[in-house]
PDB file of C-alpha atoms in Angstrom:
ATOM      1  CA  MET A   1      -0.221 -27.289  28.962  1.00 45.00           C
ATOM      2  CA  ALA A   2       1.065 -29.027  32.314  1.00 45.00           C
ATOM      3  CA  LYS A   3       5.057 -29.001  32.875  1.00 46.00           C
ATOM      4  CA  VAL A   4       6.535 -32.056  34.408  1.00 46.00           C
ATOM      5  CA  HIS A   5       9.706 -30.786  36.495  1.00 46.00           C
ATOM      6  CA  LEU A   6      12.190 -33.679  37.339  1.00 46.00           C
ATOM      7  CA  PHE A   7      14.946 -32.697  39.801  1.00 44.00           C
ATOM      8  CA  ARG A   8      18.067 -34.814  40.639  1.00 46.00           C
ATOM      9  CA  ALA A   9      19.556 -33.933  44.030  1.00 46.00           C
ATOM     10  CA  ILE A  10      22.935 -35.516  45.415  1.00 45.00           C
ATOM     11  CA  HIS A  11      23.635 -35.450  48.861  1.00 46.00           C
ATOM     12  CA  LYS A  12      26.757 -36.717  50.911  1.00 46.00           C
ATOM     13  CA  PHE A  13      26.327 -37.494  54.371  1.00 44.00           C
ATOM     14  CA  ASN A  14      28.838 -38.002  56.900  1.00 46.00           C
ATOM     15  CA  ALA A  15      26.865 -38.177  60.145  1.00 46.00           C
ATOM     16  CA  PRO A  16      24.017 -41.171  60.967  1.00 49.00           C
ATOM     17  CA  GLY A  17      21.835 -38.619  62.513  1.00 50.00           C
ATOM     18  CA  LEU A  18      22.141 -36.196  59.537  1.00 47.00           C
ATOM     19  CA  LEU A  19      18.918 -37.821  57.487  1.00 46.00           C
ATOM     20  CA  SER A  20      16.856 -37.759  60.393  1.00 48.00           C
ATOM     21  CA  THR A  21      16.831 -33.870  59.794  1.00 49.00           C
ATOM     22  CA  ILE A  22      15.647 -34.061  56.099  1.00 49.00           C
ATOM     23  CA  PRO A  23      11.781 -33.544  55.624  1.00 51.00           C
ATOM     24  CA  SER A  24       9.692 -35.257  53.153  1.00 49.00           C
ATOM     25  CA  ILE A  25      10.271 -34.302  49.810  1.00 48.00           C
ATOM     26  CA  ALA A  26       7.655 -34.537  47.175  1.00 47.00           C
ATOM     27  CA  GLY A  27       5.302 -36.465  49.545  1.00 51.00           C
ATOM     28  CA  THR A  28       7.968 -39.522  50.162  1.00 51.00           C
ATOM     29  CA  GLN A  29       9.395 -39.994  53.196  1.00 53.00           C
ATOM     30  CA  ILE A  30      13.286 -40.271  53.007  1.00 50.00           C
ATOM     31  CA  PRO A  31      14.135 -43.438  54.930  1.00 53.00           C
ATOM     32  CA  LYS A  32      16.679 -42.545  57.912  1.00 50.00           C
ATOM     33  CA  ARG A  33      19.735 -44.714  57.095  1.00 52.00           C
ATOM     34  CA  TRP A  34      23.044 -44.225  55.211  1.00 51.00           C
ATOM     35  CA  GLY A  35      23.051 -42.701  52.068  1.00 52.00           C
ATOM     36  CA  SER A  36      25.323 -41.035  49.215  1.00 56.00           C
ATOM     37  CA  GLU A  37      22.392 -40.342  46.941  1.00 59.00           C
ATOM     38  CA  VAL A  38      18.926 -38.945  46.914  1.00 58.00           C
ATOM     39  CA  THR A  39      16.623 -38.864  43.548  1.00 60.00           C
ATOM     40  CA  VAL A  40      13.881 -36.488  43.985  1.00 55.00           C
ATOM     41  CA  ARG A  41      11.038 -36.937  41.224  1.00 59.00           C
ATOM     42  CA  ALA A  42       8.563 -34.013  41.393  1.00 54.00           C
ATOM     43  CA  PHE A  43       4.669 -34.220  40.790  1.00 53.00           C
ATOM     44  CA  PRO A  44       3.579 -32.672  37.207  1.00 55.00           C
ATOM     45  CA  SER A  45       2.960 -29.066  37.914  1.00 51.00           C
ATOM     46  CA  LEU A  46      -0.677 -28.230  37.011  1.00 49.00           C
ATOM     47  CA  ARG A  47       0.057 -24.437  36.458  1.00 49.00           C
ATOM     48  CA  LYS A  48      -0.697 -23.495  32.883  1.00 49.00           C
ATOM     49  CA  GLU A  49       0.856 -20.476  31.063  1.00 50.00           C
ATOM     50  CA  THR A  50      -1.352 -17.573  30.967  1.00 53.00           C
ATOM     51  CA  THR A  51      -1.882 -14.669  28.458  1.00 55.00           C
ATOM     52  CA  SER A  52      -2.652 -11.057  29.190  1.00 64.00           C
ATOM     53  CA  ARG A  53      -5.992  -9.542  28.589  1.00 68.00           C
ATOM     54  CA  ALA A  54      -4.683  -7.026  26.642  1.00 59.00           C
ATOM     55  CA  MET A  55      -2.573  -9.309  24.579  1.00 64.00           C
ATOM     56  CA  LYS A  56      -5.325 -11.677  23.756  1.00 70.00           C
ATOM     57  CA  ALA A  57      -7.573  -8.487  22.638  1.00 68.00           C
ATOM     58  CA  TYR A  58      -4.923  -7.682  20.274  1.00 62.00           C
ATOM     59  CA  VAL A  59      -4.428 -10.762  18.576  1.00 70.00           C
ATOM     60  CA  GLU A  60      -8.640 -11.332  18.576  1.00 76.00           C
ATOM     61  CA  ARG A  61      -8.536  -7.331  16.688  1.00 73.00           C
ATOM     62  CA  ALA A  62      -5.813  -8.310  14.378  1.00 73.00           C
ATOM     63  CA  ARG A  63      -7.610 -11.794  13.452  1.00 79.00           C
ATOM     64  CA  GLU A  64     -11.124 -10.039  12.893  1.00 80.00           C
ATOM     65  CA  HIS A  65      -9.335  -7.520  10.466  1.00 75.00           C
ATOM     66  CA  GLU A  66      -7.812 -10.241   8.738  1.00 80.00           C
ATOM     67  CA  GLU A  67     -11.191 -11.937   8.463  1.00 85.00           C
ATOM     68  CA  PHE A  68     -13.135  -8.813   7.383  1.00 83.00           C
ATOM     69  CA  MET A  69     -10.375  -8.177   4.669  1.00 82.00           C
ATOM     70  CA  ARG A  70     -10.723 -11.758   3.434  1.00 87.00           C
ATOM     71  CA  ASN A  71     -14.614 -11.496   3.083  1.00 89.00           C
ATOM     72  CA  GLN A  72     -14.372  -8.219   1.299  1.00 88.00           C
ATOM     73  CA  LYS A  73     -11.840  -9.795  -1.082  1.00 88.00           C
ATOM     74  CA  PHE A  74     -14.225 -12.552  -1.758  1.00 91.00           C
ATOM     75  CA  GLU A  75     -17.091 -10.560  -2.423  1.00 91.00           C
ATOM     76  CA  TYR A  76     -14.997  -8.215  -4.664  1.00 90.00           C
ATOM     77  CA  GLU A  77     -13.696 -10.995  -6.651  1.00 91.00           C
ATOM     78  CA  ILE A  78     -17.879 -12.162  -6.851  1.00 92.00           C
ATOM     79  CA  GLY A  79     -18.745  -8.608  -8.056  1.00 90.00           C
ATOM     80  CA  LYS A  80     -15.938  -8.741 -10.677  1.00 90.00           C
ATOM     81  CA  ARG A  81     -17.233 -11.527 -12.327  1.00 91.00           C
ATOM     82  CA  HIS A  82     -21.098 -10.711 -12.199  1.00 91.00           C
ATOM     83  CA  LEU A  83     -19.857  -7.314 -13.875  1.00 90.00           C
ATOM     84  CA  ALA A  84     -17.798  -9.060 -16.267  1.00 90.00           C
ATOM     85  CA  ASN A  85     -20.729 -11.349 -17.372  1.00 91.00           C
ATOM     86  CA  MET A  86     -22.986  -8.254 -17.609  1.00 89.00           C
ATOM     87  CA  MET A  87     -20.719  -6.614 -20.034  1.00 88.00           C
ATOM     88  CA  GLY A  88     -19.986  -9.818 -21.826  1.00 89.00           C
ATOM     89  CA  GLU A  89     -16.263 -10.296 -20.892  1.00 89.00           C
ATOM     90  CA  ASP A  90     -14.105 -12.879 -19.733  1.00 90.00           C
ATOM     91  CA  PRO A  91     -14.215 -12.882 -15.957  1.00 88.00           C
ATOM     92  CA  GLU A  92     -10.569 -14.308 -15.943  1.00 89.00           C
ATOM     93  CA  THR A  93      -9.527 -11.470 -17.970  1.00 89.00           C
ATOM     94  CA  PHE A  94     -11.309  -8.611 -16.649  1.00 91.00           C
ATOM     95  CA  THR A  95      -9.026  -5.914 -15.274  1.00 90.00           C
ATOM     96  CA  GLN A  96      -9.564  -3.029 -13.152  1.00 90.00           C
ATOM     97  CA  GLU A  97      -9.558  -0.962 -15.845  1.00 89.00           C
ATOM     98  CA  ASP A  98     -12.390  -2.930 -17.113  1.00 90.00           C
ATOM     99  CA  VAL A  99     -14.315  -2.564 -13.987  1.00 91.00           C
ATOM    100  CA  ASP A 100     -13.981   1.148 -13.977  1.00 89.00           C
ATOM    101  CA  ASN A 101     -14.967   1.351 -17.607  1.00 89.00           C
ATOM    102  CA  ALA A 102     -18.083  -0.749 -16.635  1.00 89.00           C
ATOM    103  CA  ILE A 103     -18.791   1.079 -13.548  1.00 88.00           C
ATOM    104  CA  GLU A 104     -19.027   4.277 -15.594  1.00 86.00           C
ATOM    105  CA  TYR A 105     -20.958   2.800 -18.451  1.00 86.00           C
ATOM    106  CA  LEU A 106     -23.581   1.037 -15.873  1.00 87.00           C
ATOM    107  CA  PHE A 107     -24.172   3.686 -13.477  1.00 86.00           C
ATOM    108  CA  PRO A 108     -23.329   7.118 -15.104  1.00 84.00           C
ATOM    109  CA  SER A 109     -23.413   9.759 -12.691  1.00 80.00           C
ATOM    110  CA  GLY A 110     -23.500  13.709 -13.533  1.00 77.00           C
ATOM    111  CA  LEU A 111     -21.760  14.315  -9.793  1.00 79.00           C
ATOM    112  CA  TYR A 112     -18.821  16.856 -10.410  1.00 77.00           C
ATOM    113  CA  SER A 113     -16.457  15.381  -7.768  1.00 79.00           C
ATOM    114  CA  LYS A 114     -15.071  11.813  -8.789  1.00 77.00           C
ATOM    115  CA  ARG A 115     -14.907  10.814  -5.404  1.00 76.00           C
ATOM    116  CA  ALA A 116     -18.711  11.113  -5.105  1.00 82.00           C
ATOM    117  CA  ARG A 117     -19.511   9.097  -7.837  1.00 84.00           C
ATOM    118  CA  PRO A 118     -19.809   4.920  -7.921  1.00 86.00           C
ATOM    119  CA  LEU A 119     -16.742   2.945  -8.036  1.00 85.00           C
ATOM    120  CA  MET A 120     -15.409  -0.715  -7.396  1.00 88.00           C
ATOM    121  CA  LYS A 121     -12.173  -0.727  -6.047  1.00 88.00           C
ATOM    122  CA  PRO A 122      -9.795  -3.831  -4.264  1.00 88.00           C
ATOM    123  CA  PRO A 123     -10.575  -3.915  -0.587  1.00 83.00           C
ATOM    124  CA  GLU A 124      -6.620  -2.737  -0.138  1.00 78.00           C
ATOM    125  CA  GLU A 125      -7.451   0.442  -2.219  1.00 78.00           C
ATOM    126  CA  VAL A 126     -10.773   1.349  -0.200  1.00 75.00           C
ATOM    127  CA  PHE A 127      -9.799   0.341   3.310  1.00 73.00           C
ATOM    128  CA  PRO A 128      -6.914   1.972   5.162  1.00 65.00           C
ATOM    129  CA  ALA A 129      -4.088  -0.542   5.666  1.00 64.00           C
ATOM    130  CA  ARG A 130      -3.577  -2.059   9.155  1.00 60.00           C
ATOM    131  CA  LYS A 131      -0.564  -3.921  10.473  1.00 59.00           C
ATOM    132  CA  ALA A 132      -1.099  -7.547  10.876  1.00 57.00           C
ATOM    133  CA  ALA A 133      -0.514  -9.303  14.126  1.00 57.00           C
ATOM    134  CA  GLU A 134       3.201  -8.687  15.126  1.00 62.00           C
ATOM    135  CA  PHE A 135       3.218 -11.624  18.059  1.00 60.00           C
ATOM    136  CA  ASP A 136       1.158 -14.359  19.031  1.00 63.00           C
ATOM    137  CA  GLU A 137      -0.528 -15.051  22.281  1.00 60.00           C
ATOM    138  CA  THR A 138       2.792 -16.074  23.922  1.00 64.00           C
ATOM    139  CA  GLY A 139       4.095 -12.654  23.088  1.00 63.00           C
ATOM    140  CA  ARG A 140       6.684 -13.924  20.819  1.00 73.00           C
ATOM    141  CA  PRO A 141       7.214 -11.801  17.602  1.00 71.00           C
ATOM    142  CA  HIS A 142       6.406 -12.781  14.108  1.00 69.00           C
ATOM    143  CA  HIS A 143       8.807 -10.521  12.534  1.00 70.00           C
ATOM    144  CA  SER A 144      12.553 -11.117  12.974  1.00 77.00           C
ATOM    145  CA  MET A 145      13.250  -7.434  13.008  1.00 79.00           C
ATOM    146  CA  PHE A 146      10.434  -6.644  15.467  1.00 76.00           C
ATOM    147  CA  TYR A 147      12.651  -5.224  18.082  1.00 78.00           C
ATOM    148  CA  THR A 148      14.072  -2.452  15.950  1.00 79.00           C
ATOM    149  CA  GLY A 149      10.711  -0.415  16.299  1.00 79.00           C
ATOM    150  CA  ARG A 150      10.023  -0.440  12.708  1.00 85.00           C
ATOM    151  CA  PRO A 151       9.845  -3.794  11.068  1.00 87.00           C
ATOM    152  CA  ASN A 152       8.906  -2.933   7.830  1.00 88.00           C
ATOM    153  CA  PHE A 153      11.122  -0.359   7.240  1.00 93.00           C
ATOM    154  CA  PHE A 154      14.322  -1.978   8.246  1.00 92.00           C
ATOM    155  CA  GLN A 155      13.077  -5.163   6.040  1.00 92.00           C
ATOM    156  CA  VAL A 156      13.138  -2.832   2.946  1.00 94.00           C
ATOM    157  CA  LEU A 157      16.642  -1.630   3.683  1.00 94.00           C
ATOM    158  CA  HIS A 158      17.860  -5.325   4.435  1.00 94.00           C
ATOM    159  CA  ASP A 159      16.114  -6.120   0.665  1.00 95.00           C
ATOM    160  CA  ILE A 160      18.362  -3.279  -0.873  1.00 96.00           C
ATOM    161  CA  ALA A 161      21.240  -4.528   0.949  1.00 95.00           C
ATOM    162  CA  GLU A 162      20.643  -7.936  -0.454  1.00 96.00           C
ATOM    163  CA  ASN A 163      19.812  -6.757  -3.841  1.00 96.00           C
ATOM    164  CA  ILE A 164      23.363  -4.501  -3.986  1.00 96.00           C
ATOM    165  CA  ASN A 165      25.196  -7.580  -2.960  1.00 96.00           C
ATOM    166  CA  GLN A 166      23.399  -9.944  -5.467  1.00 95.00           C
ATOM    167  CA  LEU A 167      24.405  -7.217  -8.276  1.00 95.00           C
ATOM    168  CA  ASN A 168      27.746  -6.922  -7.353  1.00 95.00           C
ATOM    169  CA  THR A 169      28.176 -10.606  -7.469  1.00 95.00           C
ATOM    170  CA  TYR A 170      26.586 -10.808 -11.041  1.00 94.00           C
ATOM    171  CA  GLU A 171      28.710  -8.106 -12.484  1.00 94.00           C
ATOM    172  CA  ASP A 172      31.936  -9.562 -10.820  1.00 94.00           C
ATOM    173  CA  GLN A 173      30.892 -12.706 -12.855  1.00 94.00           C
ATOM    174  CA  MET A 174      30.268 -11.075 -16.094  1.00 93.00           C
ATOM    175  CA  ILE A 175      33.569  -9.041 -15.653  1.00 93.00           C
ATOM    176  CA  ARG A 176      35.154 -12.504 -15.398  1.00 94.00           C
ATOM    177  CA  LYS A 177      33.263 -13.572 -18.783  1.00 93.00           C
ATOM    178  CA  ARG A 178      34.290 -10.227 -20.545  1.00 92.00           C
ATOM    179  CA  VAL A 179      30.622  -9.492 -20.927  1.00 91.00           C
ATOM    180  CA  GLU A 180      30.141  -5.514 -21.167  1.00 90.00           C
ATOM    181  CA  VAL A 181      26.832  -4.223 -19.889  1.00 88.00           C
ATOM    182  CA  ASP A 182      24.275  -3.420 -22.928  1.00 88.00           C
ATOM    183  CA  PRO A 183      23.456   0.029 -22.802  1.00 85.00           C
ATOM    184  CA  ASN A 184      20.029  -0.343 -23.873  1.00 86.00           C
ATOM    185  CA  LEU A 185      19.025  -2.235 -20.807  1.00 87.00           C
ATOM    186  CA  ARG A 186      19.954   0.428 -18.499  1.00 86.00           C
ATOM    187  CA  LEU A 187      17.157   1.477 -15.988  1.00 88.00           C
ATOM    188  CA  ASP A 188      16.035   4.304 -17.090  1.00 87.00           C
ATOM    189  CA  ILE A 189      13.971   6.631 -14.102  1.00 88.00           C
ATOM    190  CA  SER A 190      13.630   9.987 -15.395  1.00 87.00           C
ATOM    191  CA  SER A 191      10.023   9.643 -15.810  1.00 88.00           C
ATOM    192  CA  SER A 192       9.236   8.790 -12.420  1.00 91.00           C
ATOM    193  CA  MET A 193      10.121  10.179  -8.790  1.00 92.00           C
ATOM    194  CA  TRP A 194      10.906   8.189  -5.585  1.00 94.00           C
ATOM    195  CA  LEU A 195       7.650   7.640  -3.254  1.00 94.00           C
ATOM    196  CA  PRO A 196       7.058  11.116  -0.993  1.00 93.00           C
ATOM    197  CA  LYS A 197       7.656  10.533   2.791  1.00 94.00           C
ATOM    198  CA  GLU A 198       3.965  10.200   3.474  1.00 92.00           C
ATOM    199  CA  GLU A 199       3.043   7.782   1.080  1.00 91.00           C
ATOM    200  CA  PHE A 200       6.246   5.555   1.742  1.00 93.00           C
ATOM    201  CA  GLU A 201       4.901   5.535   5.338  1.00 91.00           C
ATOM    202  CA  ASP A 202       1.582   4.649   3.927  1.00 86.00           C
ATOM    203  CA  VAL A 203       3.227   1.414   2.092  1.00 87.00           C
ATOM    204  CA  LEU A 204       5.080   0.418   5.392  1.00 89.00           C
ATOM    205  CA  VAL A 205       2.306   1.163   7.583  1.00 82.00           C
ATOM    206  CA  GLU A 206       4.677   2.720   9.973  1.00 87.00           C
ATOM    207  CA  LYS A 207       6.052   6.350  10.681  1.00 90.00           C
ATOM    208  CA  ILE A 208       9.492   7.024  10.123  1.00 92.00           C
ATOM    209  CA  LEU A 209      12.010   9.832  10.754  1.00 93.00           C
ATOM    210  CA  ASP A 210      13.123  12.359   8.337  1.00 94.00           C
ATOM    211  CA  ILE A 211      16.761  11.018   8.622  1.00 94.00           C
ATOM    212  CA  GLU A 212      15.394   7.340   8.012  1.00 94.00           C
ATOM    213  CA  TYR A 213      13.760   8.332   4.924  1.00 95.00           C
ATOM    214  CA  THR A 214      16.840  10.336   3.489  1.00 95.00           C
ATOM    215  CA  ASN A 215      18.680   7.148   4.247  1.00 95.00           C
ATOM    216  CA  PHE A 216      16.111   5.031   2.224  1.00 95.00           C
ATOM    217  CA  ILE A 217      16.715   7.526  -0.925  1.00 95.00           C
ATOM    218  CA  ASN A 218      20.243   7.268  -0.787  1.00 96.00           C
ATOM    219  CA  ALA A 219      20.114   3.478  -0.418  1.00 95.00           C
ATOM    220  CA  MET A 220      18.056   3.469  -3.528  1.00 95.00           C
ATOM    221  CA  ASN A 221      20.045   5.657  -5.635  1.00 95.00           C
ATOM    222  CA  ARG A 222      22.924   3.326  -4.923  1.00 95.00           C
ATOM    223  CA  LEU A 223      20.869   0.490  -6.260  1.00 95.00           C
ATOM    224  CA  VAL A 224      19.661   2.562  -9.197  1.00 94.00           C
ATOM    225  CA  ASP A 225      23.335   3.519  -9.892  1.00 94.00           C
ATOM    226  CA  LEU A 226      24.670  -0.116 -10.555  1.00 94.00           C
ATOM    227  CA  PRO A 227      25.097  -1.252 -14.014  1.00 93.00           C
ATOM    228  CA  TYR A 228      22.890  -4.299 -13.637  1.00 94.00           C
ATOM    229  CA  SER A 229      19.930  -2.413 -11.642  1.00 94.00           C
ATOM    230  CA  TYR A 230      17.478  -3.322 -14.339  1.00 93.00           C
ATOM    231  CA  ARG A 231      17.537  -6.776 -13.196  1.00 93.00           C
ATOM    232  CA  VAL A 232      15.782  -5.546 -10.061  1.00 94.00           C
ATOM    233  CA  ARG A 233      13.335  -3.405 -11.683  1.00 93.00           C
ATOM    234  CA  ASP A 234      10.531  -4.544 -10.077  1.00 93.00           C
ATOM    235  CA  PHE A 235      11.890  -3.945  -6.880  1.00 95.00           C
ATOM    236  CA  ILE A 236      12.531  -0.310  -7.288  1.00 95.00           C
ATOM    237  CA  GLU A 237       9.434   0.342  -9.099  1.00 93.00           C
ATOM    238  CA  LYS A 238       7.649  -0.451  -6.166  1.00 93.00           C
ATOM    239  CA  TYR A 239       8.940   2.565  -4.481  1.00 95.00           C
ATOM    240  CA  ARG A 240       8.545   5.101  -7.507  1.00 94.00           C
ATOM    241  CA  LYS A 241       5.557   6.983  -9.008  1.00 91.00           C
ATOM    242  CA  PRO A 242       5.072   8.635 -12.369  1.00 89.00           C
ATOM    243  CA  LEU A 243       5.606  12.486 -12.665  1.00 84.00           C
ATOM    244  CA  SER A 244       2.674  14.233 -13.287  1.00 67.00           C
ATOM    245  CA  VAL A 245       2.384  15.149 -17.098  1.00 58.00           C
ATOM    246  CA  LYS A 246       2.223  18.973 -17.474  1.00 54.00           C
ATOM    247  CA  ALA A 247       0.929  20.250 -20.383  1.00 48.00           C
ATOM    248  CA  SER A 248       3.341  21.994 -23.025  1.00 50.00           C
ATOM    249  CA  SER A 249       3.018  25.513 -24.096  1.00 49.00           C
ATOM    250  CA  GLU A 250       2.072  24.089 -27.622  1.00 51.00           C
ATOM    251  CA  ASP A 251      -1.209  22.849 -26.315  1.00 66.00           C
ATOM    252  CA  ILE A 252      -2.411  26.035 -24.861  1.00 72.00           C
ATOM    253  CA  PRO A 253      -4.167  28.318 -27.513  1.00 77.00           C
ATOM    254  CA  GLN A 254      -3.221  31.607 -28.151  1.00 81.00           C
ATOM    255  CA  PRO A 255      -5.544  34.394 -27.548  1.00 84.00           C
ATOM    256  CA  GLN A 256      -6.791  36.101 -30.375  1.00 85.00           C
ATOM    257  CA  LEU A 257      -8.156  39.519 -31.001  1.00 85.00           C
ATOM    258  CA  ASP A 258     -12.011  40.301 -31.982  1.00 84.00           C
ATOM    259  CA  SER A 259     -13.203  43.295 -34.114  1.00 83.00           C
ATOM    260  CA  ASN A 260     -13.424  45.247 -30.684  1.00 82.00           C
ATOM    261  CA  GLY A 261      -9.910  44.474 -29.483  1.00 82.00           C
ATOM    262  CA  ARG A 262     -10.744  42.137 -27.241  1.00 84.00           C
ATOM    263  CA  GLN A 263      -8.991  38.671 -26.695  1.00 86.00           C
ATOM    264  CA  PHE A 264     -10.987  35.489 -26.753  1.00 84.00           C
ATOM    265  CA  VAL A 265     -10.248  31.854 -26.949  1.00 85.00           C
ATOM    266  CA  THR A 266     -12.553  29.524 -28.500  1.00 85.00           C
ATOM    267  CA  ILE A 267     -12.345  25.485 -28.102  1.00 81.00           C
ATOM    268  CA  SER A 268     -14.331  23.305 -30.249  1.00 79.00           C
ATOM    269  CA  ASN A 269     -15.482  19.603 -29.719  1.00 76.00           C
ATOM    270  CA  CYS A 270     -15.940  19.923 -25.928  1.00 75.00           C
ATOM    271  CA  PRO A 271     -17.484  16.588 -25.228  1.00 73.00           C
ATOM    272  CA  ARG A 272     -20.394  16.049 -22.442  1.00 68.00           C
ATOM    273  CA  LYS A 273     -22.116  12.847 -22.672  1.00 67.00           C
ATOM    274  CA  SER A 274     -23.630  12.774 -26.330  1.00 72.00           C
ATOM    275  CA  ALA A 275     -23.474  16.341 -26.384  1.00 75.00           C
ATOM    276  CA  ARG A 276     -20.687  18.323 -27.948  1.00 77.00           C
ATOM    277  CA  ALA A 277     -19.895  22.335 -27.640  1.00 79.00           C
ATOM    278  CA  GLU A 278     -17.919  25.203 -28.891  1.00 81.00           C
ATOM    279  CA  VAL A 279     -17.055  27.651 -26.068  1.00 81.00           C
ATOM    280  CA  THR A 280     -15.542  31.024 -26.581  1.00 83.00           C
ATOM    281  CA  VAL A 281     -14.005  32.981 -23.748  1.00 83.00           C
ATOM    282  CA  ARG A 282     -13.570  36.728 -23.954  1.00 82.00           C
ATOM    283  CA  LYS A 283     -11.265  39.035 -21.986  1.00 82.00           C
ATOM    284  CA  PRO A 284     -12.125  41.810 -20.751  1.00 80.00           C
ATOM    285  CA  GLY A 285     -15.789  40.927 -20.435  1.00 75.00           C
ATOM    286  CA  ALA A 286     -18.747  41.484 -18.190  1.00 74.00           C
ATOM    287  CA  GLY A 287     -19.292  38.030 -16.727  1.00 76.00           C
ATOM    288  CA  VAL A 288     -22.181  37.140 -19.091  1.00 79.00           C
ATOM    289  CA  ILE A 289     -22.738  33.505 -19.759  1.00 80.00           C
ATOM    290  CA  ASN A 290     -24.286  33.063 -23.433  1.00 79.00           C
ATOM    291  CA  ILE A 291     -25.750  29.613 -24.120  1.00 81.00           C
ATOM    292  CA  ASN A 292     -27.443  29.634 -27.870  1.00 80.00           C
ATOM    293  CA  GLY A 293     -28.899  33.022 -27.004  1.00 79.00           C
ATOM    294  CA  SER A 294     -29.977  32.279 -23.433  1.00 82.00           C
ATOM    295  CA  ASP A 295     -28.491  32.590 -20.090  1.00 80.00           C
ATOM    296  CA  ILE A 296     -27.644  29.772 -17.500  1.00 79.00           C
ATOM    297  CA  LYS A 297     -31.281  29.124 -17.437  1.00 80.00           C
ATOM    298  CA  TYR A 298     -30.788  27.279 -20.769  1.00 80.00           C
ATOM    299  CA  PHE A 299     -30.353  24.222 -18.551  1.00 78.00           C
ATOM    300  CA  SER A 300     -33.429  23.389 -16.526  1.00 78.00           C
ATOM    301  CA  SER A 301     -31.939  21.417 -13.994  1.00 77.00           C
ATOM    302  CA  ASP A 302     -29.684  22.729 -11.230  1.00 73.00           C
ATOM    303  CA  GLN A 303     -27.349  19.614 -11.906  1.00 69.00           C
ATOM    304  CA  CYS A 304     -26.589  20.726 -15.511  1.00 72.00           C
ATOM    305  CA  ARG A 305     -26.079  24.102 -14.394  1.00 69.00           C
ATOM    306  CA  GLU A 306     -23.451  23.325 -11.875  1.00 67.00           C
ATOM    307  CA  GLN A 307     -21.484  21.253 -14.544  1.00 62.00           C
ATOM    308  CA  VAL A 308     -21.235  24.618 -16.988  1.00 56.00           C
ATOM    309  CA  SER A 309     -20.947  27.292 -14.186  1.00 45.00           C
ATOM    310  CA  PRO A 310     -17.915  26.596 -12.327  1.00 40.00           C
ATOM    311  CA  LEU A 311     -15.658  28.526 -14.439  1.00 41.00           C
ATOM    312  CA  PRO A 312     -12.773  30.354 -12.946  1.00 36.00           C
ATOM    313  CA  PHE A 313     -12.847  33.184 -14.927  1.00 36.00           C
ATOM    314  CA  VAL A 314     -16.948  33.355 -15.290  1.00 35.00           C
ATOM    315  CA  PHE A 315     -17.342  36.571 -13.029  1.00 32.00           C
ATOM    316  CA  SER A 316     -14.536  38.555 -14.872  1.00 35.00           C
ATOM    317  CA  LEU A 317     -14.967  37.252 -18.616  1.00 40.00           C
ATOM    318  CA  SER A 318     -17.558  37.175 -20.954  1.00 48.00           C
ATOM    319  CA  SER A 319     -18.373  33.130 -22.297  1.00 51.00           C
ATOM    320  CA  SER A 320     -20.475  31.910 -25.115  1.00 56.00           C
ATOM    321  CA  ALA A 321     -21.460  28.478 -25.915  1.00 55.00           C
ATOM    322  CA  LYS A 322     -23.117  26.692 -28.842  1.00 55.00           C
ATOM    323  CA  LEU A 323     -24.360  23.295 -28.071  1.00 51.00           C
ATOM    324  CA  TRP A 324     -25.465  20.830 -30.426  1.00 52.00           C
ATOM    325  CA  GLN A 325     -26.840  17.007 -29.691  1.00 46.00           C
ATOM    326  CA  SER A 326     -24.667  14.558 -31.692  1.00 39.00           C
ATOM    327  CA  LYS A 327     -26.269  12.097 -33.933  1.00 34.00           C
TER     328      LYS A 327
END
């Protein structure tokens, strides 16, 4: 947009010939007579604000990525509705777990790696996260903490401090009312852990230092230790992940001894699609695989063989299996 500049200049003259030395200003000739004030009105400036090519390219790439993700979300929602209709379910209540089960049912795959099997996930889980445009075409940053260098990280620290202040204020109110904290409502985080630094960086879409990650953990622990931390449960759980469930010693079958003194373990009812198997592993063994009186060639296709053969102990133990088709 063109700008209009207005100037007001005041000159005091002490000599009659002084005005004769003043040139014309803004295209107007100043009269050569006594005066104590001169008003100058400039013409509108025709120069427009320019934007660098790099900034234009940056903003354009950010817009293209946002448009791409918007289209992907739209297509995912349409696909989920079609999938719900095929399964005879209500599209409005069709969850991601229902989507996974439907894909597994409609597109059965014998591939060993789950990452190679068909899937249908939200675009946020498929495509890597990217930062949105941090400033506009004029260079004005969108985020108030842009100049910290890591605005998302410092925004999290700011949110932690805000939650701590709010919980402290609420606790003071409860103390004045002489209301004690219900111990049954205390936040229990024993079954989860804080996000590792790498995963936390993925959430932020920023790289942080080790000392900054330590400060984040300390601040979150301080928030969790507050008596009324359960009031901000959703905020805390965003940065925690469940602990991996480890099999207890009771779930591991104990080896038994056969007539030859060899140890063996038998696992019954091993499912594979519509088939069930009973597998026995012996130690020490010769690495022989016995499937209903035959070797690995019991299965005619290589795909079925690959599902059976990748046993970590197959070359040092003897294993036998009885297969039957479930009715």
